[in-house]
């Protein structure tokens, strides 16, 4: 398994502002992912954070809205830009150690409320 | 298109009343099926990975089984602390190589 921490754990933000969420893992991992979980819904993959290159975004998510960094094998950030109330959600970081069918482990999540 | 359907959406049981949660899936070749537990306001906690039909895994009061079309999470003599949302996810041999999550089953165990 992996020990994953996220900062902040929760935040309340004003419309039009941006928030950067940090994800730190206790050991090097190959894959890091960012998910969104809206109230009462399941998890939706936003993007795969690639170390040393641009993130791979899923359909419906764009880099201008959700810029992602991954400077090394243990750390990634997700920024939610120009926020609106529709961005209110739980944002989750997950990691896996290898390619192929490898279990993903999740961080505790960041609960974001946009007013 | 790969799909994952979990049933029931919600389940209320008395403490000690055993039951099963279902995860039906449609994928073009299964690489792995995952079960997670999620408590309110927290990230999913990994429970099991199953790779092939006939495989079973157990952890305390939980046992996961897998067939070619579905997986069951059996809960034996549950306790109130087993109350949570249980998520199923599948990794198929799709071109996108993504893991797809079901919507979960909200389980509530009454003392």
Short mmCIF file of N, CA and C in Angstrom, two decimals, chain A residues 35 37 40-43 45 58 90 92 100-109 111, chain B residues 31-32 34 36 38 40-44 46 49 51 87 91 98-99 101-104:
data_model
loop_
_atom_site.label_atom_id
_atom_site.label_comp_id
_atom_site.label_asym_id
_atom_site.label_seq_id
_atom_site.Cartn_x
_atom_site.Cartn_y
_atom_site.Cartn_z
N UNK A 35 -9.01 12.52 -9.26
CA UNK A 35 -10.42 12.22 -9.46
C UNK A 35 -11.27 13.33 -8.84
N UNK A 37 -15.23 13.68 -7.13
CA UNK A 37 -16.41 12.96 -6.66
C UNK A 37 -17.43 13.99 -6.22
N UNK A 40 -22.92 12.51 -3.68
CA UNK A 40 -23.77 11.38 -4.01
C UNK A 40 -23.39 10.62 -5.26
N UNK A 41 -22.26 10.98 -5.86
CA UNK A 41 -21.85 10.35 -7.12
C UNK A 41 -20.60 9.51 -6.93
N UNK A 42 -20.28 8.76 -7.96
CA UNK A 42 -19.06 7.97 -7.90
C UNK A 42 -17.87 8.80 -8.37
N UNK A 43 -16.76 8.14 -8.55
CA UNK A 43 -15.53 8.84 -8.89
C UNK A 43 -15.41 9.05 -10.40
N UNK A 45 -12.58 10.27 -13.24
CA UNK A 45 -11.17 10.57 -13.46
C UNK A 45 -11.02 11.89 -14.19
N UNK A 58 -8.90 13.54 -19.26
CA UNK A 58 -10.06 12.79 -19.74
C UNK A 58 -11.01 13.74 -20.45
N UNK A 90 -15.52 16.75 -3.96
CA UNK A 90 -14.35 16.19 -3.30
C UNK A 90 -13.35 15.84 -4.39
N UNK A 92 -9.85 13.91 -5.24
CA UNK A 92 -9.07 12.80 -4.70
C UNK A 92 -7.83 12.54 -5.53
N UNK A 100 -0.16 -1.53 -16.01
CA UNK A 100 -1.05 -2.68 -16.09
C UNK A 100 -2.09 -2.67 -15.00
N UNK A 101 -2.55 -3.82 -14.61
CA UNK A 101 -3.58 -3.90 -13.58
C UNK A 101 -2.93 -3.81 -12.22
N UNK A 102 -2.89 -2.62 -11.72
CA UNK A 102 -2.27 -2.40 -10.43
C UNK A 102 -3.24 -1.65 -9.55
N UNK A 103 -3.34 -2.05 -8.31
CA UNK A 103 -4.29 -1.45 -7.41
C UNK A 103 -4.01 0.03 -7.22
N UNK A 104 -5.05 0.84 -7.22
CA UNK A 104 -4.93 2.26 -6.92
C UNK A 104 -5.26 2.49 -5.45
N UNK A 105 -4.45 3.30 -4.81
CA UNK A 105 -4.67 3.70 -3.42
C UNK A 105 -4.99 5.18 -3.41
N UNK A 106 -5.94 5.54 -2.55
CA UNK A 106 -6.46 6.90 -2.56
C UNK A 106 -6.02 7.70 -1.34
N UNK A 107 -5.89 9.00 -1.58
CA UNK A 107 -5.68 9.92 -0.48
C UNK A 107 -6.98 10.22 0.23
N UNK A 108 -6.92 11.02 1.28
CA UNK A 108 -8.12 11.31 2.09
C UNK A 108 -9.09 12.27 1.42
N UNK A 109 -8.65 12.93 0.37
CA UNK A 109 -9.55 13.84 -0.35
C UNK A 109 -9.49 15.27 0.15
N UNK A 111 -12.16 18.43 0.30
CA UNK A 111 -13.55 18.84 0.12
C UNK A 111 -13.58 20.33 -0.20
N UNK B 31 -9.11 -7.13 -16.77
CA UNK B 31 -7.76 -7.16 -16.20
C UNK B 31 -7.81 -7.28 -14.69
N UNK B 32 -8.82 -6.64 -14.08
CA UNK B 32 -8.93 -6.70 -12.63
C UNK B 32 -10.20 -6.04 -12.15
N UNK B 34 -11.90 -4.37 -8.56
CA UNK B 34 -11.49 -3.85 -7.26
C UNK B 34 -12.71 -3.53 -6.41
N UNK B 36 -13.67 -1.26 -2.92
CA UNK B 36 -13.23 -0.25 -1.97
C UNK B 36 -14.34 0.02 -0.97
N UNK B 38 -15.72 3.26 1.38
CA UNK B 38 -15.57 4.70 1.53
C UNK B 38 -16.47 5.19 2.66
N UNK B 40 -17.97 8.44 4.91
CA UNK B 40 -18.36 9.81 4.53
C UNK B 40 -17.21 10.80 4.72
N UNK B 41 -16.96 11.61 3.70
CA UNK B 41 -15.94 12.65 3.78
C UNK B 41 -14.52 12.15 3.68
N UNK B 42 -14.33 10.86 3.34
CA UNK B 42 -12.98 10.30 3.26
C UNK B 42 -12.73 9.68 1.89
N UNK B 43 -11.46 9.40 1.61
CA UNK B 43 -11.12 8.74 0.36
C UNK B 43 -11.41 7.26 0.43
N UNK B 44 -11.59 6.60 -0.72
CA UNK B 44 -11.84 5.16 -0.74
C UNK B 44 -10.67 4.38 -0.14
N UNK B 46 -8.89 0.73 0.03
CA UNK B 46 -8.79 -0.50 -0.75
C UNK B 46 -9.13 -1.73 0.09
N UNK B 49 -8.59 -6.97 -4.66
CA UNK B 49 -8.46 -7.04 -6.11
C UNK B 49 -8.69 -8.49 -6.52
N UNK B 51 -8.83 -11.05 -10.05
CA UNK B 51 -8.32 -11.03 -11.42
C UNK B 51 -9.03 -12.01 -12.35
N UNK B 87 -17.60 0.56 -2.98
CA UNK B 87 -17.42 0.86 -4.40
C UNK B 87 -16.77 -0.31 -5.11
N UNK B 91 -11.08 -2.77 -14.31
CA UNK B 91 -10.05 -2.39 -15.26
C UNK B 91 -10.15 -3.37 -16.41
N UNK B 98 -8.43 2.71 -18.69
CA UNK B 98 -8.92 3.38 -17.48
C UNK B 98 -9.61 2.39 -16.55
N UNK B 99 -9.65 2.76 -15.28
CA UNK B 99 -10.46 2.03 -14.31
C UNK B 99 -11.80 2.75 -14.20
N UNK B 101 -15.43 3.17 -12.22
CA UNK B 101 -16.06 2.96 -10.93
C UNK B 101 -17.57 2.86 -11.06
N UNK B 102 -18.16 1.99 -10.25
CA UNK B 102 -19.61 1.98 -10.09
C UNK B 102 -20.03 3.10 -9.15
N UNK B 103 -21.35 3.26 -9.00
CA UNK B 103 -21.86 4.34 -8.16
C UNK B 103 -21.88 3.97 -6.69
N UNK B 104 -21.64 2.71 -6.38
CA UNK B 104 -21.54 2.32 -4.99
C UNK B 104 -22.84 1.83 -4.38
#
